[in-house]
Coordinates of C-alpha atoms in Angstrom, one line a residue:
M1 CA 6.0 -5.6 -31.3
D2 CA 3.8 -3.2 -29.3
M3 CA 5.3 -1.1 -26.6
P4 CA 3.5 -1.1 -23.2
D5 CA 2.0 2.1 -22.0
L6 CA 4.5 3.8 -19.8
P7 CA 3.4 6.0 -16.9
T8 CA 3.7 9.7 -17.5
Y9 CA 3.4 11.1 -13.9
P10 CA 1.7 14.4 -14.8
A11 CA 2.1 15.9 -11.3
L12 CA 5.8 15.3 -11.3
G13 CA 6.0 16.9 -14.8
F14 CA 4.1 19.9 -13.6
L15 CA 6.4 20.3 -10.6
V16 CA 9.5 20.0 -12.7
K17 CA 8.2 22.5 -15.3
H18 CA 6.8 25.1 -12.9
G19 CA 8.7 24.4 -9.7
K20 CA 10.7 27.6 -9.4
W21 CA 7.7 30.0 -9.5
L22 CA 5.6 27.6 -7.4
S23 CA 8.3 27.6 -4.7
L24 CA 8.4 31.4 -4.7
L25 CA 4.6 31.6 -4.4
V26 CA 4.5 29.1 -1.5
A27 CA 7.2 30.9 0.3
A28 CA 5.5 34.3 -0.1
L29 CA 2.2 33.0 1.4
P30 CA 3.2 33.2 5.1
L31 CA 4.8 36.6 4.6
L32 CA 1.7 38.0 2.9
G33 CA -0.5 36.4 5.5
G34 CA 1.5 38.0 8.3
L35 CA 1.4 41.4 6.5
A36 CA -2.3 41.1 6.0
A37 CA -2.8 40.2 9.7
V38 CA -0.8 43.1 10.9
L39 CA -2.6 45.5 8.5
S40 CA -5.9 44.3 9.9
G41 CA -4.9 45.0 13.5
G42 CA -3.1 41.8 14.4
P43 CA 0.1 41.6 16.5
L44 CA 3.5 42.2 14.9
L45 CA 4.5 38.7 16.0
L46 CA 2.5 37.3 13.0
L47 CA 4.6 39.4 10.6
A48 CA 7.8 38.2 12.3
A49 CA 6.6 34.6 12.0
G50 CA 6.0 35.2 8.3
L51 CA 9.5 36.6 7.9
V52 CA 11.0 33.5 9.6
L53 CA 8.8 31.0 7.8
A54 CA 9.2 32.4 4.2
P55 CA 12.9 31.6 3.7
L56 CA 12.5 28.2 5.4
L57 CA 9.6 27.3 3.1
L58 CA 11.5 28.6 0.1
L59 CA 14.5 26.3 1.0
F60 CA 12.1 23.3 1.5
M61 CA 10.3 23.9 -1.7
L62 CA 13.4 24.4 -3.8
T63 CA 14.9 21.2 -2.4
Y64 CA 11.6 19.3 -3.1
V65 CA 11.6 20.6 -6.7
E66 CA 15.3 19.6 -7.1
M67 CA 14.5 16.0 -5.9
A68 CA 11.6 15.9 -8.3
R69 CA 14.0 16.9 -11.2
V70 CA 16.4 14.1 -10.2
I71 CA 13.6 11.6 -10.1
S72 CA 12.3 12.8 -13.4
D73 CA 15.7 12.7 -15.1
T74 CA 16.6 9.2 -13.8
M75 CA 13.4 7.2 -13.6
I76 CA 11.0 8.5 -16.2
P77 CA 11.8 7.3 -19.7
R78 CA 11.9 9.8 -22.6

């Protein structure tokens, strides 16, 4: 009896495998952008916005990765 082809969900697998460093990278982007803006003569408000957005994005991304892990563990056959 042949088994049907089961979906593999490669994007979900990538997120589960690399989610932690990807979360850190995404969270660092507004901070680095604000720093670059200030160093190129922009207002300090951009750096302050980066300082506020970075931890919020980190929390959002880590939560998203955790949900992807739960979905991967419960719904994708091994």
